[in-house]
Each structure stands twice: as C-alpha cells, then as structure tokens.
PDB file of C-alpha atoms in Angstrom:
ATOM      1  CA  MET A  84      -1.850  12.922  17.091  1.00  0.00           C
ATOM      2  CA  ASP A  85       0.912  10.328  17.598  1.00  0.00           C
ATOM      3  CA  ILE A  86       3.572   9.100  15.174  1.00  0.00           C
ATOM      4  CA  ILE A  87       1.535   6.192  13.883  1.00  0.00           C
ATOM      5  CA  GLU A  88      -1.418   8.497  13.196  1.00  0.00           C
ATOM      6  CA  HIS A  89       0.839  10.872  11.281  1.00  0.00           C
ATOM      7  CA  ILE A  90       2.225   8.027   9.237  1.00  0.00           C
ATOM      8  CA  ASP A  91      -1.277   6.786   8.484  1.00  0.00           C
ATOM      9  CA  ALA A  92      -2.287  10.298   7.396  1.00  0.00           C
ATOM     10  CA  LEU A  93       0.831  10.546   5.220  1.00  0.00           C
ATOM     11  CA  ARG A  94      -0.019   7.223   3.582  1.00  0.00           C
ATOM     12  CA  ARG A  95      -3.612   8.247   2.892  1.00  0.00           C
ATOM     13  CA  GLU A  96      -2.897  11.762   1.686  1.00  0.00           C
ATOM     14  CA  GLY A  97      -0.109  10.648  -0.596  1.00  0.00           C
ATOM     15  CA  ALA A  98      -2.325   7.992  -2.226  1.00  0.00           C
ATOM     16  CA  LEU A  99      -5.006  10.646  -2.820  1.00  0.00           C
ATOM     17  CA  LEU A 100      -2.498  13.047  -4.291  1.00  0.00           C
ATOM     18  CA  ALA A 101      -1.334  10.338  -6.700  1.00  0.00           C
ATOM     19  CA  GLU A 102      -4.925   9.547  -7.721  1.00  0.00           C
ATOM     20  CA  ALA A 103      -5.631  13.225  -8.486  1.00  0.00           C
ATOM     21  CA  ALA A 104      -2.447  13.515 -10.483  1.00  0.00           C
ATOM     22  CA  ALA A 105      -3.162  10.324 -12.445  1.00  0.00           C
ATOM     23  CA  ARG A 106      -6.415  11.711 -13.794  1.00  0.00           C
ATOM     24  CA  THR A 107      -5.076  15.208 -14.622  1.00  0.00           C
ATOM     25  CA  ASP A 108      -2.879  16.556 -17.411  1.00  0.00           C
ATOM     26  CA  PRO A 109       0.581  17.266 -16.052  1.00  0.00           C
ATOM     27  CA  GLY A 110       0.415  20.710 -17.638  1.00  0.00           C
ATOM     28  CA  ALA A 111      -2.828  21.705 -15.869  1.00  0.00           C
ATOM     29  CA  PRO A 112      -2.472  24.889 -13.834  1.00  0.00           C
ATOM     30  CA  VAL A 113      -2.638  24.652 -10.006  1.00  0.00           C
ATOM     31  CA  PRO A 114      -5.159  27.350  -8.924  1.00  0.00           C
ATOM     32  CA  THR A 115      -3.876  27.345  -5.295  1.00  0.00           C
ATOM     33  CA  CYS A 116      -0.216  27.757  -6.443  1.00  0.00           C
ATOM     34  CA  PRO A 117      -0.504  30.174  -9.394  1.00  0.00           C
ATOM     35  CA  ASP A 118       3.112  29.772 -10.519  1.00  0.00           C
ATOM     36  CA  TRP A 119       2.889  26.038 -10.783  1.00  0.00           C
ATOM     37  CA  ARG A 120       1.581  23.416 -13.227  1.00  0.00           C
ATOM     38  CA  LEU A 121       0.592  20.005 -11.916  1.00  0.00           C
ATOM     39  CA  ARG A 122       3.991  18.558 -12.914  1.00  0.00           C
ATOM     40  CA  ASP A 123       5.741  21.165 -10.712  1.00  0.00           C
ATOM     41  CA  LEU A 124       3.548  20.200  -7.728  1.00  0.00           C
ATOM     42  CA  VAL A 125       4.086  16.494  -8.058  1.00  0.00           C
ATOM     43  CA  LEU A 126       7.776  16.911  -8.724  1.00  0.00           C
ATOM     44  CA  HIS A 127       8.191  19.207  -5.669  1.00  0.00           C
ATOM     45  CA  THR A 128       6.255  16.884  -3.339  1.00  0.00           C
ATOM     46  CA  GLY A 129       8.123  13.807  -4.548  1.00  0.00           C
ATOM     47  CA  GLN A 130      11.467  15.545  -4.114  1.00  0.00           C
ATOM     48  CA  VAL A 131      10.575  16.576  -0.567  1.00  0.00           C
ATOM     49  CA  HIS A 132       9.589  12.945   0.185  1.00  0.00           C
ATOM     50  CA  ARG A 133      12.966  11.686  -1.029  1.00  0.00           C
ATOM     51  CA  TRP A 134      14.805  14.464   0.875  1.00  0.00           C
ATOM     52  CA  ALA A 135      12.967  13.496   4.063  1.00  0.00           C
ATOM     53  CA  THR A 136      13.626   9.779   3.510  1.00  0.00           C
ATOM     54  CA  ALA A 137      17.339  10.483   3.217  1.00  0.00           C
ATOM     55  CA  HIS A 138      17.445  12.229   6.623  1.00  0.00           C
ATOM     56  CA  VAL A 139      15.434   9.450   8.308  1.00  0.00           C
ATOM     57  CA  ARG A 140      17.206   6.466   6.720  1.00  0.00           C
ATOM     58  CA  GLU A 141      20.709   7.834   6.786  1.00  0.00           C
ATOM     59  CA  GLY A 142      20.525   9.736  10.049  1.00  0.00           C
ATOM     60  CA  HIS A 143      21.957  13.061   8.776  1.00  0.00           C
ATOM     61  CA  ARG A 144      22.554  15.333  11.710  1.00  0.00           C
ATOM     62  CA  GLN A 145      22.820  18.362   9.499  1.00  0.00           C
ATOM     63  CA  PRO A 146      20.547  19.326   6.609  1.00  0.00           C
ATOM     64  CA  LEU A 147      21.623  17.962   3.230  1.00  0.00           C
ATOM     65  CA  ASN A 148      23.416  20.498   1.104  1.00  0.00           C
ATOM     66  CA  ALA A 149      22.462  21.177  -2.523  1.00  0.00           C
ATOM     67  CA  ASP A 150      24.494  18.225  -3.826  1.00  0.00           C
ATOM     68  CA  GLY A 151      23.080  15.900  -1.164  1.00  0.00           C
ATOM     69  CA  GLU A 152      19.537  16.977  -2.014  1.00  0.00           C
ATOM     70  CA  ARG A 153      20.004  16.336  -5.698  1.00  0.00           C
ATOM     71  CA  ALA A 154      21.456  12.908  -4.977  1.00  0.00           C
ATOM     72  CA  ALA A 155      18.470  12.114  -2.722  1.00  0.00           C
ATOM     73  CA  TRP A 156      16.012  13.237  -5.425  1.00  0.00           C
ATOM     74  CA  GLY A 157      17.558  11.334  -8.313  1.00  0.00           C
ATOM     75  CA  PRO A 158      16.912  12.248 -11.947  1.00  0.00           C
ATOM     76  CA  GLU A 159      13.666  14.048 -12.788  1.00  0.00           C
ATOM     77  CA  PRO A 160      10.976  11.845 -14.362  1.00  0.00           C
ATOM     78  CA  SER A 161       9.275  12.478 -17.669  1.00  0.00           C
ATOM     79  CA  ASP A 162       5.607  13.396 -17.612  1.00  0.00           C
ATOM     80  CA  GLY A 163       4.732   9.761 -18.466  1.00  0.00           C
ATOM     81  CA  GLU A 164       6.784   8.551 -15.515  1.00  0.00           C
ATOM     82  CA  LEU A 165       5.709  11.222 -13.053  1.00  0.00           C
ATOM     83  CA  VAL A 166       2.918   9.562 -11.088  1.00  0.00           C
ATOM     84  CA  ASP A 167       4.722   6.170 -10.764  1.00  0.00           C
ATOM     85  CA  TRP A 168       7.878   8.062  -9.637  1.00  0.00           C
ATOM     86  CA  PHE A 169       5.828   9.954  -7.046  1.00  0.00           C
ATOM     87  CA  ARG A 170       4.175   6.763  -5.749  1.00  0.00           C
ATOM     88  CA  ALA A 171       7.577   5.055  -5.432  1.00  0.00           C
ATOM     89  CA  GLY A 172       9.040   7.876  -3.336  1.00  0.00           C
ATOM     90  CA  HIS A 173       5.975   8.233  -1.216  1.00  0.00           C
ATOM     91  CA  THR A 174       5.974   4.429  -0.449  1.00  0.00           C
ATOM     92  CA  THR A 175       9.616   4.553   0.452  1.00  0.00           C
ATOM     93  CA  LEU A 176       9.101   7.467   2.848  1.00  0.00           C
ATOM     94  CA  VAL A 177       6.167   5.752   4.617  1.00  0.00           C
ATOM     95  CA  GLU A 178       8.264   2.556   4.960  1.00  0.00           C
ATOM     96  CA  ALA A 179      11.216   4.487   6.284  1.00  0.00           C
ATOM     97  CA  LEU A 180       9.177   6.228   8.952  1.00  0.00           C
ATOM     98  CA  ALA A 181       7.356   3.053   9.940  1.00  0.00           C
ATOM     99  CA  ALA A 182      10.681   1.172  10.315  1.00  0.00           C
ATOM    100  CA  ALA A 183      12.636   3.977  12.078  1.00  0.00           C
ATOM    101  CA  PRO A 184      13.609   3.461  15.758  1.00  0.00           C
ATOM    102  CA  ALA A 185      11.904   5.548  18.374  1.00  0.00           C
ATOM    103  CA  ASP A 186      15.306   7.032  19.308  1.00  0.00           C
ATOM    104  CA  LEU A 187      16.143   8.113  15.740  1.00  0.00           C
ATOM    105  CA  ASP A 188      18.812  10.764  15.804  1.00  0.00           C
ATOM    106  CA  CYS A 189      18.769  13.082  12.863  1.00  0.00           C
ATOM    107  CA  TRP A 190      18.314  16.718  11.908  1.00  0.00           C
ATOM    108  CA  SER A 191      14.925  18.376  12.230  1.00  0.00           C
ATOM    109  CA  PHE A 192      13.840  22.041  12.140  1.00  0.00           C
ATOM    110  CA  LEU A 193      10.672  22.491  14.228  1.00  0.00           C
ATOM    111  CA  PRO A 194       9.979  21.676  17.906  1.00  0.00           C
ATOM    112  CA  ALA A 195       8.853  18.098  18.398  1.00  0.00           C
ATOM    113  CA  PRO A 196       9.056  15.338  20.984  1.00  0.00           C
ATOM    114  CA  SER A 197      11.646  13.544  18.792  1.00  0.00           C
ATOM    115  CA  PRO A 198      13.174  13.702  15.289  1.00  0.00           C
ATOM    116  CA  LEU A 199      10.889  10.808  14.254  1.00  0.00           C
ATOM    117  CA  ALA A 200       7.813  12.643  15.549  1.00  0.00           C
ATOM    118  CA  PHE A 201       8.906  15.730  13.661  1.00  0.00           C
ATOM    119  CA  TRP A 202       9.439  14.009  10.287  1.00  0.00           C
ATOM    120  CA  ALA A 203       6.204  12.000  10.516  1.00  0.00           C
ATOM    121  CA  ARG A 204       4.158  15.079  11.343  1.00  0.00           C
ATOM    122  CA  ARG A 205       5.869  17.404   8.887  1.00  0.00           C
ATOM    123  CA  GLN A 206       5.503  15.020   5.945  1.00  0.00           C
ATOM    124  CA  ALA A 207       1.879  14.308   6.759  1.00  0.00           C
ATOM    125  CA  HIS A 208       1.066  18.039   6.494  1.00  0.00           C
ATOM    126  CA  GLU A 209       3.323  18.642   3.540  1.00  0.00           C
ATOM    127  CA  THR A 210       1.437  15.996   1.711  1.00  0.00           C
ATOM    128  CA  ALA A 211      -2.066  16.926   2.943  1.00  0.00           C
ATOM    129  CA  VAL A 212      -1.726  20.507   1.814  1.00  0.00           C
ATOM    130  CA  HIS A 213      -0.319  19.581  -1.589  1.00  0.00           C
ATOM    131  CA  ARG A 214      -2.984  16.917  -2.020  1.00  0.00           C
ATOM    132  CA  PHE A 215      -5.494  19.739  -1.776  1.00  0.00           C
ATOM    133  CA  ASP A 216      -3.469  21.538  -4.494  1.00  0.00           C
ATOM    134  CA  ALA A 217      -3.535  18.457  -6.687  1.00  0.00           C
ATOM    135  CA  ASP A 218      -7.315  18.135  -6.300  1.00  0.00           C
ATOM    136  CA  ALA A 219      -7.653  21.818  -7.202  1.00  0.00           C
ATOM    137  CA  ALA A 220      -5.666  21.174 -10.404  1.00  0.00           C
ATOM    138  CA  ALA A 221      -7.937  18.195 -11.120  1.00  0.00           C
ATOM    139  CA  GLY A 222     -10.962  20.390 -10.736  1.00  0.00           C
ATOM    140  CA  SER A 223     -12.449  18.429  -7.848  1.00  0.00           C
ATOM    141  CA  ALA A 224     -12.643  19.038  -4.164  1.00  0.00           C
ATOM    142  CA  GLY A 225     -11.530  15.569  -3.119  1.00  0.00           C
ATOM    143  CA  PRO A 226     -12.114  14.023   0.324  1.00  0.00           C
ATOM    144  CA  GLU A 227     -12.131  16.515   3.166  1.00  0.00           C
ATOM    145  CA  THR A 228      -9.165  16.669   5.512  1.00  0.00           C
ATOM    146  CA  ALA A 229      -9.869  14.802   8.719  1.00  0.00           C
ATOM    147  CA  THR A 230     -10.668  17.098  11.664  1.00  0.00           C
ATOM    148  CA  ASP A 231      -7.870  15.752  13.892  1.00  0.00           C
ATOM    149  CA  LEU A 232      -5.304  16.234  11.132  1.00  0.00           C
ATOM    150  CA  ALA A 233      -6.525  19.729  10.437  1.00  0.00           C
ATOM    151  CA  LEU A 234      -6.380  20.750  14.107  1.00  0.00           C
ATOM    152  CA  ASP A 235      -2.861  19.249  14.358  1.00  0.00           C
ATOM    153  CA  GLY A 236      -1.839  21.071  11.220  1.00  0.00           C
ATOM    154  CA  ILE A 237      -3.078  24.430  12.515  1.00  0.00           C
ATOM    155  CA  ALA A 238      -0.982  23.900  15.611  1.00  0.00           C
ATOM    156  CA  GLU A 239       2.123  22.999  13.580  1.00  0.00           C
ATOM    157  CA  LEU A 240       1.769  26.037  11.292  1.00  0.00           C
ATOM    158  CA  LEU A 241       1.054  28.575  14.097  1.00  0.00           C
ATOM    159  CA  GLN A 242       3.269  27.291  16.863  1.00  0.00           C
ATOM    160  CA  GLY A 243       5.998  25.831  14.657  1.00  0.00           C
ATOM    161  CA  PHE A 244       6.594  27.710  11.418  1.00  0.00           C
ATOM    162  CA  MET A 245       5.144  31.121  12.221  1.00  0.00           C
ATOM    163  CA  GLY A 246       6.820  31.537  15.610  1.00  0.00           C
ATOM    164  CA  ARG A 247      10.347  31.237  14.222  1.00  0.00           C
ATOM    165  CA  THR A 248      12.595  34.261  14.215  1.00  0.00           C
ATOM    166  CA  ARG A 249      12.860  34.073  10.402  1.00  0.00           C
ATOM    167  CA  ALA A 250       9.069  34.225   9.939  1.00  0.00           C
ATOM    168  CA  ARG A 251       7.797  37.427   8.401  1.00  0.00           C
ATOM    169  CA  VAL A 252       4.403  37.852  10.147  1.00  0.00           C
ATOM    170  CA  ARG A 253       5.035  41.211  11.799  1.00  0.00           C
ATOM    171  CA  SER A 254       3.157  44.415  12.476  1.00  0.00           C
ATOM    172  CA  GLU A 255       4.410  47.770  13.814  1.00  0.00           C
ATOM    173  CA  LYS A 256       1.358  48.034  16.029  1.00  0.00           C
ATOM    174  CA  PRO A 257       0.567  44.919  18.123  1.00  0.00           C
ATOM    175  CA  ARG A 258      -2.602  43.193  16.741  1.00  0.00           C
ATOM    176  CA  THR A 259      -4.383  40.026  17.807  1.00  0.00           C
ATOM    177  CA  VAL A 260      -6.111  37.294  15.748  1.00  0.00           C
ATOM    178  CA  LEU A 261      -8.228  34.586  17.370  1.00  0.00           C
ATOM    179  CA  VAL A 262      -8.425  31.257  15.392  1.00  0.00           C
ATOM    180  CA  ARG A 263     -11.474  29.381  16.686  1.00  0.00           C
ATOM    181  CA  PRO A 264     -12.354  25.967  15.239  1.00  0.00           C
ATOM    182  CA  THR A 265     -16.055  25.268  15.733  1.00  0.00           C
ATOM    183  CA  ASP A 266     -15.300  21.485  15.811  1.00  0.00           C
ATOM    184  CA  GLY A 267     -12.320  21.587  18.214  1.00  0.00           C
ATOM    185  CA  ALA A 268     -11.824  22.108  21.912  1.00  0.00           C
ATOM    186  CA  VAL A 269      -8.983  24.662  21.631  1.00  0.00           C
ATOM    187  CA  SER A 270      -8.475  28.128  20.073  1.00  0.00           C
ATOM    188  CA  TRP A 271      -5.259  29.902  19.214  1.00  0.00           C
ATOM    189  CA  LEU A 272      -4.559  33.540  19.969  1.00  0.00           C
ATOM    190  CA  LEU A 273      -1.946  35.113  17.690  1.00  0.00           C
ATOM    191  CA  THR A 274      -0.298  38.337  18.777  1.00  0.00           C
ATOM    192  CA  ILE A 275       1.352  40.047  15.779  1.00  0.00           C
ATOM    193  CA  SER A 276       3.914  42.709  16.665  1.00  0.00           C
ATOM    194  CA  PRO A 277       7.414  43.879  15.576  1.00  0.00           C
ATOM    195  CA  GLU A 278       8.714  40.710  17.266  1.00  0.00           C
ATOM    196  CA  PRO A 279       8.186  37.134  16.221  1.00  0.00           C
ATOM    197  CA  LEU A 280       4.633  35.962  16.377  1.00  0.00           C
ATOM    198  CA  THR A 281       3.493  34.724  19.720  1.00  0.00           C
ATOM    199  CA  VAL A 282       0.767  32.114  20.019  1.00  0.00           C
ATOM    200  CA  THR A 283      -1.173  30.983  23.010  1.00  0.00           C
ATOM    201  CA  THR A 284      -3.928  28.398  23.315  1.00  0.00           C
ATOM    202  CA  SER A 285      -7.183  28.953  25.081  1.00  0.00           C
ATOM    203  CA  ASP A 286     -10.286  27.020  26.064  1.00  0.00           C
ATOM    204  CA  ARG A 287     -12.249  30.270  26.142  1.00  0.00           C
ATOM    205  CA  PRO A 288     -13.289  30.384  22.499  1.00  0.00           C
ATOM    206  CA  GLY A 289     -14.841  33.844  22.511  1.00  0.00           C
ATOM    207  CA  GLN A 290     -12.020  35.700  24.195  1.00  0.00           C
ATOM    208  CA  ALA A 291      -8.575  36.927  23.217  1.00  0.00           C
ATOM    209  CA  ASP A 292      -7.308  37.084  26.783  1.00  0.00           C
ATOM    210  CA  GLY A 293      -8.391  36.733  30.401  1.00  0.00           C
ATOM    211  CA  THR A 294     -10.092  40.153  30.377  1.00  0.00           C
ATOM    212  CA  GLY A 295     -12.755  39.056  27.971  1.00  0.00           C
ATOM    213  CA  ALA A 296     -11.719  41.588  25.378  1.00  0.00           C
ATOM    214  CA  PRO A 297     -12.272  40.493  21.756  1.00  0.00           C
ATOM    215  CA  ALA A 298      -9.397  39.966  19.352  1.00  0.00           C
ATOM    216  CA  ASP A 299      -8.815  42.498  16.590  1.00  0.00           C
ATOM    217  CA  LEU A 300      -9.885  39.671  14.188  1.00  0.00           C
ATOM    218  CA  THR A 301     -11.669  36.363  14.992  1.00  0.00           C
ATOM    219  CA  LEU A 302     -11.644  33.596  12.426  1.00  0.00           C
ATOM    220  CA  ALA A 303     -14.198  30.827  13.204  1.00  0.00           C
ATOM    221  CA  GLY A 304     -15.126  27.777  11.161  1.00  0.00           C
ATOM    222  CA  ARG A 305     -14.436  24.118  10.723  1.00  0.00           C
ATOM    223  CA  ALA A 306     -10.885  23.041  11.467  1.00  0.00           C
ATOM    224  CA  ARG A 307     -10.517  21.803   7.897  1.00  0.00           C
ATOM    225  CA  ASP A 308     -11.410  25.242   6.477  1.00  0.00           C
ATOM    226  CA  LEU A 309      -9.214  27.142   8.914  1.00  0.00           C
ATOM    227  CA  TYR A 310      -6.266  24.807   8.227  1.00  0.00           C
ATOM    228  CA  LEU A 311      -6.436  25.556   4.474  1.00  0.00           C
ATOM    229  CA  LEU A 312      -7.224  29.224   4.965  1.00  0.00           C
ATOM    230  CA  LEU A 313      -4.131  29.661   7.148  1.00  0.00           C
ATOM    231  CA  TRP A 314      -2.024  27.848   4.553  1.00  0.00           C
ATOM    232  CA  ASN A 315      -3.394  30.385   2.047  1.00  0.00           C
ATOM    233  CA  ARG A 316      -5.368  27.748   0.155  1.00  0.00           C
ATOM    234  CA  LEU A 317      -8.982  28.896   0.696  1.00  0.00           C
ATOM    235  CA  PRO A 318     -10.618  32.289   0.278  1.00  0.00           C
ATOM    236  CA  ALA A 319     -11.678  34.067   3.501  1.00  0.00           C
ATOM    237  CA  ALA A 320     -15.333  33.714   2.584  1.00  0.00           C
ATOM    238  CA  GLN A 321     -15.114  30.064   3.652  1.00  0.00           C
ATOM    239  CA  VAL A 322     -14.970  31.035   7.327  1.00  0.00           C
ATOM    240  CA  GLU A 323     -16.660  33.465   9.621  1.00  0.00           C
ATOM    241  CA  ARG A 324     -14.756  36.723  10.119  1.00  0.00           C
ATOM    242  CA  THR A 325     -15.313  39.209  12.891  1.00  0.00           C
ATOM    243  CA  GLY A 326     -13.224  42.337  13.206  1.00  0.00           C
ATOM    244  CA  ASP A 327     -10.479  43.897  11.146  1.00  0.00           C
ATOM    245  CA  GLU A 328     -10.208  41.877   7.937  1.00  0.00           C
ATOM    246  CA  SER A 329      -7.163  43.822   6.827  1.00  0.00           C
ATOM    247  CA  LEU A 330      -5.245  41.385   9.008  1.00  0.00           C
ATOM    248  CA  LEU A 331      -6.121  38.690   6.513  1.00  0.00           C
ATOM    249  CA  ASP A 332      -4.215  40.710   3.885  1.00  0.00           C
ATOM    250  CA  LEU A 333      -1.258  40.935   6.178  1.00  0.00           C
ATOM    251  CA  TRP A 334      -1.361  37.199   6.728  1.00  0.00           C
ATOM    252  CA  ARG A 335      -1.567  36.352   3.021  1.00  0.00           C
ATOM    253  CA  GLU A 336       1.378  38.627   2.291  1.00  0.00           C
ATOM    254  CA  THR A 337       3.704  37.508   5.077  1.00  0.00           C
ATOM    255  CA  ALA A 338       2.685  33.986   6.230  1.00  0.00           C
ATOM    256  CA  VAL A 339       4.799  32.267   3.630  1.00  0.00           C
ATOM    257  CA  VAL A 340       6.762  29.002   4.118  1.00  0.00           C
ATOM    258  CA  GLY A 341       9.724  28.579   1.793  1.00  0.00           C
TER     259      GLY A 341
END
C-alpha cells in the first residue's frame, strides 16, 4: 500500500470508529480490551491521533515528552463531547498527512520508506484495530477489514513491532510459526528463539523453509482474520491451526504493543 492508500484507510476506519462510538454508551465494556470502557478506547485513539498530528505538522525530530504529549492532546472531553472531539482530531490528522510534503523530516519508530510513509501506515492500523474494538463494544461486527489493509497490517506487526529488540516474543527453544493468508500471495515464517523474533517471507505457502519441513505451528485463514488474531483480537478458532497450539498461548502472553 502507498501513502495515499494508507490515508484513505485512516479516513475510512476513523469514520467507522466514530459511528460505532456514537451509537454506544461510553461506559460500555470493550470485550477485546478487558480493562477498558468505550470512553477509554475513544479517548486513547483520539489522543494518539493528536500526538501523531503534532509530530507531522510540527516536524519534531524527537518523540514528544510527557508535557508535549499532554499539550498535543488538550483537555479531556466529557462523555457528551467525546465523539465530536474524536472526529475533530481524526479529521485534523487526515488533513495533516494529506498536506505533508513527501520529504517530511520528523521522528518515527518503525522501518519505513519515509517518516510520512511511517505515520500514514501506523495511524491507519492504529485506527483499524481500535475500530474493531469499538464495534465489539457496540455489539456488532462492523464492516470487514479490507484484504490489502489486513495483509499490510500483518507485515507491519510482524516485521516492524515484533522484530524490535524490546519485543518480548521469545522462547528458550527455537520454534517456528507459519502465517499463511488464504487470500494473499505471501506467507510469513516466524522464528521464535532467545533472540529477537526473525521474520522471513515466502511464496511457498505450505513450507517453513527450503527443505519442505512444516513449521511447528501453521496458522491459515483470511488475511482479515489473521490480522486480528495476531493483534490478539480474535479467538484462535477463527483460523485453521496445524501443529503445536501452545505457541498461540506464548503469542498472546508476549506479543504486546505498549
């Protein structure tokens, strides 16, 4: 996906999140985020949007500190103001990304072709995952995540977040997990060991490596379902599992983005 496609996805997913929030009590629990009520989810996502906007518009070359973050967020809205407040911040972020120059120079924290590409992609997926959370709080499934966005999001999660040295996905004994979308042309092989997670892509969907040996666990299904499963939003029963399912417990316990 390119920058324009990510901005379009951000625009669409943010509008859907606001729609779900508008028809739901702010105090409703969020089943996919057990510690949150809907107001926590909307407040968090709206704050992240404002934080991202500040980096893009103001060109910060270092991450905002706590005081800078609070200044970017502004005062917290009341429950009655919450959805309008969210929509305003979401619109401002979309406009900031659409107007940003291709050579935008600002801080980012995952590999990307450019800071602008990073922020457009990261905010598209931040919003898409939390839109699913908002729909869960509303008690409805909502529109399905587009296949291209889901495939892109799997790549960002596995090759971006989970490959960092600070990521906690580790195993004393090396284990392999093959993530195989049935509606995509690429699979991801995860090697979990005492070192940071390594991820390789493959166009041989049934194999873990060039020897033809199977992975310790293979997860197969629609990209949309794998995307949400890997973000710990869907139960494992939503996809096909072959092999050692204890690796799913390891993933749920350690594949956490703070």
